[in-house]
């Protein structure tokens, strides 16, 4: 069966510090991978998605970046965090899709920037 | 602009049916409609999805309007474990567009 892991579960970082969040998927190959952010009490906002190694699409301009160094690994990074980067970060995967595929979400990382 | 609109909150008595509405008036012909639910501090969980026809699964039913500009998630008998935020989502094939969700409270 497929599983998705995210770490760390929670993170408190000072403004201006770097960020690296990792997501890995097991039990499937060539998945689509997604990074979302959820602000407190809000819906999910898609940040990045990837259909293959080294292929990253960005949906929202920001100081974040994403990389996919391996088929089932997706990393979210920042060189300098802002206060507005605080939120709940969720990674998800799906089968390659043109629509109608289920996305499976990880447990999330709660980031607080102080 | 949000692609889906939902009421912010709804209440239901335990063991009674719940109808959660969603408007998606700008939906295109190939967009799928998904419903997910989310418990506090957890990732969203798939509930159901459809394209044109009504759908049933073990968790819920999805009723899609004939013009596809609205849909309704139906929980046939609400339980306390159904208390969550329910998101109506448009799936364009490239990405999911989440609404702001409906917070469902189930009253014992």
mmCIF file with all atom_site columns, C-alpha atoms in Angstrom:
data_model
loop_
_atom_site.group_PDB
_atom_site.id
_atom_site.type_symbol
_atom_site.label_atom_id
_atom_site.label_alt_id
_atom_site.label_comp_id
_atom_site.label_asym_id
_atom_site.label_entity_id
_atom_site.label_seq_id
_atom_site.pdbx_PDB_ins_code
_atom_site.Cartn_x
_atom_site.Cartn_y
_atom_site.Cartn_z
_atom_site.occupancy
_atom_site.B_iso_or_equiv
_atom_site.pdbx_formal_charge
_atom_site.auth_seq_id
_atom_site.auth_comp_id
_atom_site.auth_asym_id
_atom_site.auth_atom_id
_atom_site.pdbx_PDB_model_num
ATOM 1   C CA . UNK A 1 1   ? 0.000   0.000  0.000   1.00 0.00 ? 1   UNK A CA 1
ATOM 2   C CA . UNK A 1 2   ? 1.041   3.577  -0.534  1.00 0.00 ? 2   UNK A CA 1
ATOM 3   C CA . UNK A 1 3   ? 2.141   5.867  2.264   1.00 0.00 ? 3   UNK A CA 1
ATOM 4   C CA . UNK A 1 4   ? 3.240   9.467  2.396   1.00 0.00 ? 4   UNK A CA 1
ATOM 5   C CA . UNK A 1 5   ? 5.585   10.924 4.991   1.00 0.00 ? 5   UNK A CA 1
ATOM 6   C CA . UNK A 1 6   ? 6.332   14.501 5.947   1.00 0.00 ? 6   UNK A CA 1
ATOM 7   C CA . UNK A 1 7   ? 8.820   15.893 8.393   1.00 0.00 ? 7   UNK A CA 1
ATOM 8   C CA . UNK A 1 8   ? 9.209   17.600 10.646  1.00 0.00 ? 8   UNK A CA 1
ATOM 9   C CA . UNK A 1 9   ? 5.732   17.619 12.160  1.00 0.00 ? 9   UNK A CA 1
ATOM 10  C CA . UNK A 1 10  ? 6.210   21.034 13.724  1.00 0.00 ? 10  UNK A CA 1
ATOM 11  C CA . UNK A 1 11  ? 8.836   23.725 13.294  1.00 0.00 ? 11  UNK A CA 1
ATOM 12  C CA . UNK A 1 12  ? 9.503   27.096 14.898  1.00 0.00 ? 12  UNK A CA 1
ATOM 13  C CA . UNK A 1 13  ? 11.924  29.265 12.959  1.00 0.00 ? 13  UNK A CA 1
ATOM 14  C CA . UNK A 1 14  ? 13.108  32.882 13.259  1.00 0.00 ? 14  UNK A CA 1
ATOM 15  C CA . UNK A 1 15  ? 12.471  35.376 10.487  1.00 0.00 ? 15  UNK A CA 1
ATOM 16  C CA . UNK A 1 16  ? 15.266  35.306 7.930   1.00 0.00 ? 16  UNK A CA 1
ATOM 17  C CA . UNK A 1 17  ? 16.303  31.724 8.597   1.00 0.00 ? 17  UNK A CA 1
ATOM 18  C CA . UNK A 1 18  ? 16.301  29.027 5.887   1.00 0.00 ? 18  UNK A CA 1
ATOM 19  C CA . UNK A 1 19  ? 13.683  26.305 5.537   1.00 0.00 ? 19  UNK A CA 1
ATOM 20  C CA . UNK A 1 20  ? 13.673  22.739 4.270   1.00 0.00 ? 20  UNK A CA 1
ATOM 21  C CA . UNK A 1 21  ? 10.589  20.529 4.467   1.00 0.00 ? 21  UNK A CA 1
ATOM 22  C CA . UNK A 1 22  ? 10.702  17.018 3.094   1.00 0.00 ? 22  UNK A CA 1
ATOM 23  C CA . UNK A 1 23  ? 8.021   14.741 1.703   1.00 0.00 ? 23  UNK A CA 1
ATOM 24  C CA . UNK A 1 24  ? 8.465   11.151 0.577   1.00 0.00 ? 24  UNK A CA 1
ATOM 25  C CA . UNK A 1 25  ? 6.036   8.663  -0.925  1.00 0.00 ? 25  UNK A CA 1
ATOM 26  C CA . UNK A 1 26  ? 6.268   4.882  -0.743  1.00 0.00 ? 26  UNK A CA 1
ATOM 27  C CA . UNK A 1 27  ? 4.515   2.164  -2.677  1.00 0.00 ? 27  UNK A CA 1
ATOM 28  C CA . UNK A 1 28  ? 4.028   3.923  -6.004  1.00 0.00 ? 28  UNK A CA 1
ATOM 29  C CA . UNK A 1 29  ? 6.148   5.140  -8.872  1.00 0.00 ? 29  UNK A CA 1
ATOM 30  C CA . UNK A 1 30  ? 6.079   8.286  -11.022 1.00 0.00 ? 30  UNK A CA 1
ATOM 31  C CA . UNK A 1 31  ? 3.465   10.016 -8.868  1.00 0.00 ? 31  UNK A CA 1
ATOM 32  C CA . UNK A 1 32  ? 2.353   13.606 -9.267  1.00 0.00 ? 32  UNK A CA 1
ATOM 33  C CA . UNK A 1 33  ? 3.497   15.488 -6.169  1.00 0.00 ? 33  UNK A CA 1
ATOM 34  C CA . UNK A 1 34  ? 2.019   18.657 -4.657  1.00 0.00 ? 34  UNK A CA 1
ATOM 35  C CA . UNK A 1 35  ? 2.859   21.210 -1.954  1.00 0.00 ? 35  UNK A CA 1
ATOM 36  C CA . UNK A 1 36  ? -0.004  23.156 -0.372  1.00 0.00 ? 36  UNK A CA 1
ATOM 37  C CA . UNK A 1 37  ? -0.126  25.806 2.338   1.00 0.00 ? 37  UNK A CA 1
ATOM 38  C CA . UNK A 1 38  ? -3.047  26.375 4.659   1.00 0.00 ? 38  UNK A CA 1
ATOM 39  C CA . UNK A 1 39  ? -3.263  29.557 6.697   1.00 0.00 ? 39  UNK A CA 1
ATOM 40  C CA . UNK A 1 40  ? -5.178  29.395 9.972   1.00 0.00 ? 40  UNK A CA 1
ATOM 41  C CA . UNK A 1 41  ? -8.907  28.894 9.338   1.00 0.00 ? 41  UNK A CA 1
ATOM 42  C CA . UNK A 1 42  ? -8.498  28.963 5.586   1.00 0.00 ? 42  UNK A CA 1
ATOM 43  C CA . UNK A 1 43  ? -8.635  26.571 2.656   1.00 0.00 ? 43  UNK A CA 1
ATOM 44  C CA . UNK A 1 44  ? -5.619  25.031 0.970   1.00 0.00 ? 44  UNK A CA 1
ATOM 45  C CA . UNK A 1 45  ? -3.548  26.986 -1.528  1.00 0.00 ? 45  UNK A CA 1
ATOM 46  C CA . UNK A 1 46  ? -1.477  25.090 -4.080  1.00 0.00 ? 46  UNK A CA 1
ATOM 47  C CA . UNK A 1 47  ? 2.157   26.230 -4.050  1.00 0.00 ? 47  UNK A CA 1
ATOM 48  C CA . UNK A 1 48  ? 3.944   23.788 -6.348  1.00 0.00 ? 48  UNK A CA 1
ATOM 49  C CA . UNK A 1 49  ? 3.289   20.606 -8.267  1.00 0.00 ? 49  UNK A CA 1
ATOM 50  C CA . UNK A 1 50  ? 5.552   18.167 -10.061 1.00 0.00 ? 50  UNK A CA 1
ATOM 51  C CA . UNK A 1 51  ? 4.830   15.555 -12.705 1.00 0.00 ? 51  UNK A CA 1
ATOM 52  C CA . UNK A 1 52  ? 8.360   14.120 -12.717 1.00 0.00 ? 52  UNK A CA 1
ATOM 53  C CA . UNK A 1 53  ? 11.944  14.394 -11.491 1.00 0.00 ? 53  UNK A CA 1
ATOM 54  C CA . UNK A 1 54  ? 13.213  17.927 -11.907 1.00 0.00 ? 54  UNK A CA 1
ATOM 55  C CA . UNK A 1 55  ? 9.839   19.161 -13.237 1.00 0.00 ? 55  UNK A CA 1
ATOM 56  C CA . UNK A 1 56  ? 8.342   21.817 -10.975 1.00 0.00 ? 56  UNK A CA 1
ATOM 57  C CA . UNK A 1 57  ? 5.400   24.120 -11.665 1.00 0.00 ? 57  UNK A CA 1
ATOM 58  C CA . UNK A 1 58  ? 4.854   27.116 -9.395  1.00 0.00 ? 58  UNK A CA 1
ATOM 59  C CA . UNK A 1 59  ? 1.375   28.454 -8.833  1.00 0.00 ? 59  UNK A CA 1
ATOM 60  C CA . UNK A 1 60  ? 2.019   31.322 -6.451  1.00 0.00 ? 60  UNK A CA 1
ATOM 61  C CA . UNK A 1 61  ? 4.916   33.796 -6.588  1.00 0.00 ? 61  UNK A CA 1
ATOM 62  C CA . UNK A 1 62  ? 6.681   33.816 -3.234  1.00 0.00 ? 62  UNK A CA 1
ATOM 63  C CA . UNK A 1 63  ? 10.026  33.341 -1.555  1.00 0.00 ? 63  UNK A CA 1
ATOM 64  C CA . UNK A 1 64  ? 9.590   29.566 -1.503  1.00 0.00 ? 64  UNK A CA 1
ATOM 65  C CA . UNK A 1 65  ? 10.990  27.017 -3.945  1.00 0.00 ? 65  UNK A CA 1
ATOM 66  C CA . UNK A 1 66  ? 10.523  23.307 -4.527  1.00 0.00 ? 66  UNK A CA 1
ATOM 67  C CA . UNK A 1 67  ? 12.700  20.523 -5.843  1.00 0.00 ? 67  UNK A CA 1
ATOM 68  C CA . UNK A 1 68  ? 12.202  16.904 -6.796  1.00 0.00 ? 68  UNK A CA 1
ATOM 69  C CA . UNK A 1 69  ? 15.606  15.223 -6.691  1.00 0.00 ? 69  UNK A CA 1
ATOM 70  C CA . UNK A 1 70  ? 14.175  11.698 -6.767  1.00 0.00 ? 70  UNK A CA 1
ATOM 71  C CA . UNK A 1 71  ? 10.969  10.161 -8.113  1.00 0.00 ? 71  UNK A CA 1
ATOM 72  C CA . UNK A 1 72  ? 9.270   9.947  -4.745  1.00 0.00 ? 72  UNK A CA 1
ATOM 73  C CA . UNK A 1 73  ? 10.885  12.844 -2.897  1.00 0.00 ? 73  UNK A CA 1
ATOM 74  C CA . UNK A 1 74  ? 9.605   16.419 -2.865  1.00 0.00 ? 74  UNK A CA 1
ATOM 75  C CA . UNK A 1 75  ? 11.324  19.216 -0.956  1.00 0.00 ? 75  UNK A CA 1
ATOM 76  C CA . UNK A 1 76  ? 10.038  22.681 -0.084  1.00 0.00 ? 76  UNK A CA 1
ATOM 77  C CA . UNK A 1 77  ? 12.685  25.293 0.669   1.00 0.00 ? 77  UNK A CA 1
ATOM 78  C CA . UNK A 1 78  ? 13.261  28.917 1.464   1.00 0.00 ? 78  UNK A CA 1
ATOM 79  C CA . UNK A 1 79  ? 16.475  30.905 1.800   1.00 0.00 ? 79  UNK A CA 1
ATOM 80  C CA . UNK A 1 80  ? 14.949  33.495 4.141   1.00 0.00 ? 80  UNK A CA 1
ATOM 81  C CA . UNK A 1 81  ? 11.642  32.971 5.925   1.00 0.00 ? 81  UNK A CA 1
ATOM 82  C CA . UNK A 1 82  ? 9.072   35.731 6.322   1.00 0.00 ? 82  UNK A CA 1
ATOM 83  C CA . UNK A 1 83  ? 6.444   36.067 9.056   1.00 0.00 ? 83  UNK A CA 1
ATOM 84  C CA . UNK A 1 84  ? 3.801   35.449 6.388   1.00 0.00 ? 84  UNK A CA 1
ATOM 85  C CA . UNK A 1 85  ? 5.287   32.001 5.691   1.00 0.00 ? 85  UNK A CA 1
ATOM 86  C CA . UNK A 1 86  ? 3.718   30.671 8.883   1.00 0.00 ? 86  UNK A CA 1
ATOM 87  C CA . UNK A 1 87  ? 1.091   28.043 8.225   1.00 0.00 ? 87  UNK A CA 1
ATOM 88  C CA . UNK A 1 88  ? 0.296   24.380 7.813   1.00 0.00 ? 88  UNK A CA 1
ATOM 89  C CA . UNK A 1 89  ? 2.193   22.825 4.907   1.00 0.00 ? 89  UNK A CA 1
ATOM 90  C CA . UNK A 1 90  ? 0.766   19.756 3.274   1.00 0.00 ? 90  UNK A CA 1
ATOM 91  C CA . UNK A 1 91  ? 2.299   17.430 0.729   1.00 0.00 ? 91  UNK A CA 1
ATOM 92  C CA . UNK A 1 92  ? 0.105   15.250 -1.472  1.00 0.00 ? 92  UNK A CA 1
ATOM 93  C CA . UNK A 1 93  ? 0.493   12.712 -4.246  1.00 0.00 ? 93  UNK A CA 1
ATOM 94  C CA . UNK A 1 94  ? -1.714  11.344 -6.982  1.00 0.00 ? 94  UNK A CA 1
ATOM 95  C CA . UNK A 1 95  ? -1.440  9.042  -9.934  1.00 0.00 ? 95  UNK A CA 1
ATOM 96  C CA . UNK A 1 96  ? -0.612  10.890 -13.166 1.00 0.00 ? 96  UNK A CA 1
ATOM 97  C CA . UNK A 1 97  ? -3.832  12.613 -14.081 1.00 0.00 ? 97  UNK A CA 1
ATOM 98  C CA . UNK A 1 98  ? -5.824  14.633 -16.523 1.00 0.00 ? 98  UNK A CA 1
ATOM 99  C CA . UNK A 1 99  ? -8.525  14.929 -13.924 1.00 0.00 ? 99  UNK A CA 1
ATOM 100 C CA . UNK A 1 100 ? -10.507 12.685 -11.631 1.00 0.00 ? 100 UNK A CA 1
ATOM 101 C CA . UNK A 1 101 ? -7.627  11.191 -9.658  1.00 0.00 ? 101 UNK A CA 1
ATOM 102 C CA . UNK A 1 102 ? -7.639  11.213 -5.876  1.00 0.00 ? 102 UNK A CA 1
ATOM 103 C CA . UNK A 1 103 ? -4.967  13.189 -4.073  1.00 0.00 ? 103 UNK A CA 1
ATOM 104 C CA . UNK A 1 104 ? -3.573  11.593 -0.927  1.00 0.00 ? 104 UNK A CA 1
ATOM 105 C CA . UNK A 1 105 ? -2.342  13.987 1.703   1.00 0.00 ? 105 UNK A CA 1
ATOM 106 C CA . UNK A 1 106 ? 0.441   13.646 4.224   1.00 0.00 ? 106 UNK A CA 1
ATOM 107 C CA . UNK A 1 107 ? 0.123   14.523 7.923   1.00 0.00 ? 107 UNK A CA 1
ATOM 108 C CA . UNK A 1 108 ? 1.431   18.055 7.383   1.00 0.00 ? 108 UNK A CA 1
ATOM 109 C CA . UNK A 1 109 ? 4.083   20.302 8.910   1.00 0.00 ? 109 UNK A CA 1
ATOM 110 C CA . UNK A 1 110 ? 3.044   23.184 11.120  1.00 0.00 ? 110 UNK A CA 1
ATOM 111 C CA . UNK A 1 111 ? 5.482   26.078 10.649  1.00 0.00 ? 111 UNK A CA 1
ATOM 112 C CA . UNK A 1 112 ? 5.612   29.078 12.949  1.00 0.00 ? 112 UNK A CA 1
ATOM 113 C CA . UNK A 1 113 ? 7.895   31.924 11.933  1.00 0.00 ? 113 UNK A CA 1
ATOM 114 C CA . UNK A 1 114 ? 8.713   34.336 14.769  1.00 0.00 ? 114 UNK A CA 1
ATOM 115 C CA . UNK B 2 1   ? -11.665 34.628 -7.077  1.00 0.00 ? 1   UNK B CA 1
ATOM 116 C CA . UNK B 2 2   ? -12.750 31.380 -5.435  1.00 0.00 ? 2   UNK B CA 1
ATOM 117 C CA . UNK B 2 3   ? -13.938 28.752 -7.891  1.00 0.00 ? 3   UNK B CA 1
ATOM 118 C CA . UNK B 2 4   ? -16.231 27.169 -5.284  1.00 0.00 ? 4   UNK B CA 1
ATOM 119 C CA . UNK B 2 5   ? -18.399 28.762 -2.609  1.00 0.00 ? 5   UNK B CA 1
ATOM 120 C CA . UNK B 2 6   ? -19.716 26.992 0.469   1.00 0.00 ? 6   UNK B CA 1
ATOM 121 C CA . UNK B 2 7   ? -21.470 28.044 3.678   1.00 0.00 ? 7   UNK B CA 1
ATOM 122 C CA . UNK B 2 8   ? -18.995 28.662 6.475   1.00 0.00 ? 8   UNK B CA 1
ATOM 123 C CA . UNK B 2 9   ? -20.704 26.342 8.923   1.00 0.00 ? 9   UNK B CA 1
ATOM 124 C CA . UNK B 2 10  ? -23.588 23.929 9.351   1.00 0.00 ? 10  UNK B CA 1
ATOM 125 C CA . UNK B 2 11  ? -25.046 21.894 12.185  1.00 0.00 ? 11  UNK B CA 1
ATOM 126 C CA . UNK B 2 12  ? -26.700 18.506 12.173  1.00 0.00 ? 12  UNK B CA 1
ATOM 127 C CA . UNK B 2 13  ? -28.208 16.219 14.748  1.00 0.00 ? 13  UNK B CA 1
ATOM 128 C CA . UNK B 2 14  ? -26.577 12.853 15.150  1.00 0.00 ? 14  UNK B CA 1
ATOM 129 C CA . UNK B 2 15  ? -28.056 10.076 12.970  1.00 0.00 ? 15  UNK B CA 1
ATOM 130 C CA . UNK B 2 16  ? -29.839 12.563 10.725  1.00 0.00 ? 16  UNK B CA 1
ATOM 131 C CA . UNK B 2 17  ? -28.964 13.244 7.066   1.00 0.00 ? 17  UNK B CA 1
ATOM 132 C CA . UNK B 2 18  ? -26.783 16.203 6.179   1.00 0.00 ? 18  UNK B CA 1
ATOM 133 C CA . UNK B 2 19  ? -26.789 18.070 2.878   1.00 0.00 ? 19  UNK B CA 1
ATOM 134 C CA . UNK B 2 20  ? -23.704 20.202 2.282   1.00 0.00 ? 20  UNK B CA 1
ATOM 135 C CA . UNK B 2 21  ? -24.106 22.568 -0.687  1.00 0.00 ? 21  UNK B CA 1
ATOM 136 C CA . UNK B 2 22  ? -21.482 23.963 -3.032  1.00 0.00 ? 22  UNK B CA 1
ATOM 137 C CA . UNK B 2 23  ? -21.697 26.438 -5.899  1.00 0.00 ? 23  UNK B CA 1
ATOM 138 C CA . UNK B 2 24  ? -19.211 26.285 -8.762  1.00 0.00 ? 24  UNK B CA 1
ATOM 139 C CA . UNK B 2 25  ? -20.784 28.417 -11.449 1.00 0.00 ? 25  UNK B CA 1
ATOM 140 C CA . UNK B 2 26  ? -17.585 28.781 -13.532 1.00 0.00 ? 26  UNK B CA 1
ATOM 141 C CA . UNK B 2 27  ? -17.019 25.039 -13.880 1.00 0.00 ? 27  UNK B CA 1
ATOM 142 C CA . UNK B 2 28  ? -15.864 23.898 -17.318 1.00 0.00 ? 28  UNK B CA 1
ATOM 143 C CA . UNK B 2 29  ? -16.973 20.770 -19.102 1.00 0.00 ? 29  UNK B CA 1
ATOM 144 C CA . UNK B 2 30  ? -13.949 18.696 -18.124 1.00 0.00 ? 30  UNK B CA 1
ATOM 145 C CA . UNK B 2 31  ? -13.606 19.790 -14.492 1.00 0.00 ? 31  UNK B CA 1
ATOM 146 C CA . UNK B 2 32  ? -14.229 17.134 -11.859 1.00 0.00 ? 32  UNK B CA 1
ATOM 147 C CA . UNK B 2 33  ? -15.902 17.892 -8.529  1.00 0.00 ? 33  UNK B CA 1
ATOM 148 C CA . UNK B 2 34  ? -14.204 16.444 -5.470  1.00 0.00 ? 34  UNK B CA 1
ATOM 149 C CA . UNK B 2 35  ? -15.145 16.535 -1.793  1.00 0.00 ? 35  UNK B CA 1
ATOM 150 C CA . UNK B 2 36  ? -12.586 16.106 0.967   1.00 0.00 ? 36  UNK B CA 1
ATOM 151 C CA . UNK B 2 37  ? -12.862 16.532 4.712   1.00 0.00 ? 37  UNK B CA 1
ATOM 152 C CA . UNK B 2 38  ? -10.289 17.647 7.230   1.00 0.00 ? 38  UNK B CA 1
ATOM 153 C CA . UNK B 2 39  ? -9.953  17.147 10.962  1.00 0.00 ? 39  UNK B CA 1
ATOM 154 C CA . UNK B 2 40  ? -7.905  19.640 13.013  1.00 0.00 ? 40  UNK B CA 1
ATOM 155 C CA . UNK B 2 41  ? -4.152  19.374 12.433  1.00 0.00 ? 41  UNK B CA 1
ATOM 156 C CA . UNK B 2 42  ? -4.544  16.594 9.865   1.00 0.00 ? 42  UNK B CA 1
ATOM 157 C CA . UNK B 2 43  ? -4.336  16.400 6.110   1.00 0.00 ? 43  UNK B CA 1
ATOM 158 C CA . UNK B 2 44  ? -7.560  16.360 4.085   1.00 0.00 ? 44  UNK B CA 1
ATOM 159 C CA . UNK B 2 45  ? -9.190  12.994 3.500   1.00 0.00 ? 45  UNK B CA 1
ATOM 160 C CA . UNK B 2 46  ? -10.937 11.987 0.275   1.00 0.00 ? 46  UNK B CA 1
ATOM 161 C CA . UNK B 2 47  ? -14.711 11.620 0.493   1.00 0.00 ? 47  UNK B CA 1
ATOM 162 C CA . UNK B 2 48  ? -16.107 11.372 -3.027  1.00 0.00 ? 48  UNK B CA 1
ATOM 163 C CA . UNK B 2 49  ? -15.814 12.785 -6.532  1.00 0.00 ? 49  UNK B CA 1
ATOM 164 C CA . UNK B 2 50  ? -17.781 12.957 -9.753  1.00 0.00 ? 50  UNK B CA 1
ATOM 165 C CA . UNK B 2 51  ? -17.991 14.507 -13.193 1.00 0.00 ? 51  UNK B CA 1
ATOM 166 C CA . UNK B 2 52  ? -21.599 14.581 -14.383 1.00 0.00 ? 52  UNK B CA 1
ATOM 167 C CA . UNK B 2 53  ? -23.595 11.773 -12.819 1.00 0.00 ? 53  UNK B CA 1
ATOM 168 C CA . UNK B 2 54  ? -24.555 11.370 -9.192  1.00 0.00 ? 54  UNK B CA 1
ATOM 169 C CA . UNK B 2 55  ? -22.167 9.144  -7.249  1.00 0.00 ? 55  UNK B CA 1
ATOM 170 C CA . UNK B 2 56  ? -22.504 6.923  -4.206  1.00 0.00 ? 56  UNK B CA 1
ATOM 171 C CA . UNK B 2 57  ? -19.864 5.293  -2.040  1.00 0.00 ? 57  UNK B CA 1
ATOM 172 C CA . UNK B 2 58  ? -19.683 3.890  1.464   1.00 0.00 ? 58  UNK B CA 1
ATOM 173 C CA . UNK B 2 59  ? -19.014 7.324  2.953   1.00 0.00 ? 59  UNK B CA 1
ATOM 174 C CA . UNK B 2 60  ? -21.448 9.597  1.156   1.00 0.00 ? 60  UNK B CA 1
ATOM 175 C CA . UNK B 2 61  ? -23.420 10.504 -1.947  1.00 0.00 ? 61  UNK B CA 1
ATOM 176 C CA . UNK B 2 62  ? -22.709 13.298 -4.396  1.00 0.00 ? 62  UNK B CA 1
ATOM 177 C CA . UNK B 2 63  ? -25.579 14.952 -6.209  1.00 0.00 ? 63  UNK B CA 1
ATOM 178 C CA . UNK B 2 64  ? -24.526 17.076 -9.183  1.00 0.00 ? 64  UNK B CA 1
ATOM 179 C CA . UNK B 2 65  ? -26.938 19.577 -10.712 1.00 0.00 ? 65  UNK B CA 1
ATOM 180 C CA . UNK B 2 66  ? -27.862 19.056 -14.325 1.00 0.00 ? 66  UNK B CA 1
ATOM 181 C CA . UNK B 2 67  ? -26.042 22.248 -15.370 1.00 0.00 ? 67  UNK B CA 1
ATOM 182 C CA . UNK B 2 68  ? -23.103 21.228 -13.107 1.00 0.00 ? 68  UNK B CA 1
ATOM 183 C CA . UNK B 2 69  ? -22.998 24.687 -11.527 1.00 0.00 ? 69  UNK B CA 1
ATOM 184 C CA . UNK B 2 70  ? -23.708 23.298 -8.092  1.00 0.00 ? 70  UNK B CA 1
ATOM 185 C CA . UNK B 2 71  ? -23.404 20.070 -6.168  1.00 0.00 ? 71  UNK B CA 1
ATOM 186 C CA . UNK B 2 72  ? -24.436 18.650 -2.814  1.00 0.00 ? 72  UNK B CA 1
ATOM 187 C CA . UNK B 2 73  ? -22.581 16.248 -0.576  1.00 0.00 ? 73  UNK B CA 1
ATOM 188 C CA . UNK B 2 74  ? -24.997 14.016 1.308   1.00 0.00 ? 74  UNK B CA 1
ATOM 189 C CA . UNK B 2 75  ? -24.078 12.221 4.509   1.00 0.00 ? 75  UNK B CA 1
ATOM 190 C CA . UNK B 2 76  ? -26.942 9.827  5.061   1.00 0.00 ? 76  UNK B CA 1
ATOM 191 C CA . UNK B 2 77  ? -26.642 9.487  8.828   1.00 0.00 ? 77  UNK B CA 1
ATOM 192 C CA . UNK B 2 78  ? -24.322 11.901 10.558  1.00 0.00 ? 78  UNK B CA 1
ATOM 193 C CA . UNK B 2 79  ? -22.161 10.539 13.339  1.00 0.00 ? 79  UNK B CA 1
ATOM 194 C CA . UNK B 2 80  ? -19.954 12.395 15.785  1.00 0.00 ? 80  UNK B CA 1
ATOM 195 C CA . UNK B 2 81  ? -16.944 11.237 13.744  1.00 0.00 ? 81  UNK B CA 1
ATOM 196 C CA . UNK B 2 82  ? -18.294 13.155 10.747  1.00 0.00 ? 82  UNK B CA 1
ATOM 197 C CA . UNK B 2 83  ? -17.606 16.481 12.470  1.00 0.00 ? 83  UNK B CA 1
ATOM 198 C CA . UNK B 2 84  ? -14.965 18.116 10.259  1.00 0.00 ? 84  UNK B CA 1
ATOM 199 C CA . UNK B 2 85  ? -14.384 20.837 7.687   1.00 0.00 ? 85  UNK B CA 1
ATOM 200 C CA . UNK B 2 86  ? -15.722 19.708 4.310   1.00 0.00 ? 86  UNK B CA 1
ATOM 201 C CA . UNK B 2 87  ? -14.108 21.108 1.180   1.00 0.00 ? 87  UNK B CA 1
ATOM 202 C CA . UNK B 2 88  ? -15.686 21.263 -2.245  1.00 0.00 ? 88  UNK B CA 1
ATOM 203 C CA . UNK B 2 89  ? -12.945 21.237 -4.886  1.00 0.00 ? 89  UNK B CA 1
ATOM 204 C CA . UNK B 2 90  ? -12.740 21.787 -8.625  1.00 0.00 ? 90  UNK B CA 1
ATOM 205 C CA . UNK B 2 91  ? -10.213 19.509 -10.315 1.00 0.00 ? 91  UNK B CA 1
ATOM 206 C CA . UNK B 2 92  ? -9.091  20.998 -13.626 1.00 0.00 ? 92  UNK B CA 1
ATOM 207 C CA . UNK B 2 93  ? -6.693  18.169 -14.367 1.00 0.00 ? 93  UNK B CA 1
ATOM 208 C CA . UNK B 2 94  ? -3.679  20.307 -13.518 1.00 0.00 ? 94  UNK B CA 1
ATOM 209 C CA . UNK B 2 95  ? -4.663  21.190 -9.998  1.00 0.00 ? 95  UNK B CA 1
ATOM 210 C CA . UNK B 2 96  ? -7.260  21.201 -7.267  1.00 0.00 ? 96  UNK B CA 1
ATOM 211 C CA . UNK B 2 97  ? -9.003  24.477 -6.411  1.00 0.00 ? 97  UNK B CA 1
ATOM 212 C CA . UNK B 2 98  ? -10.151 24.367 -2.795  1.00 0.00 ? 98  UNK B CA 1
ATOM 213 C CA . UNK B 2 99  ? -13.015 26.420 -1.446  1.00 0.00 ? 99  UNK B CA 1
ATOM 214 C CA . UNK B 2 100 ? -12.972 27.830 2.086   1.00 0.00 ? 100 UNK B CA 1
ATOM 215 C CA . UNK B 2 101 ? -14.879 24.821 3.398   1.00 0.00 ? 101 UNK B CA 1
ATOM 216 C CA . UNK B 2 102 ? -17.926 24.178 5.573   1.00 0.00 ? 102 UNK B CA 1
ATOM 217 C CA . UNK B 2 103 ? -17.355 23.390 9.225   1.00 0.00 ? 103 UNK B CA 1
ATOM 218 C CA . UNK B 2 104 ? -19.854 20.681 10.170  1.00 0.00 ? 104 UNK B CA 1
ATOM 219 C CA . UNK B 2 105 ? -20.897 20.347 13.800  1.00 0.00 ? 105 UNK B CA 1
ATOM 220 C CA . UNK B 2 106 ? -22.739 17.162 14.775  1.00 0.00 ? 106 UNK B CA 1
ATOM 221 C CA . UNK B 2 107 ? -24.951 17.501 17.830  1.00 0.00 ? 107 UNK B CA 1
ATOM 222 C CA . UNK B 2 108 ? -25.387 14.386 19.987  1.00 0.00 ? 108 UNK B CA 1
#
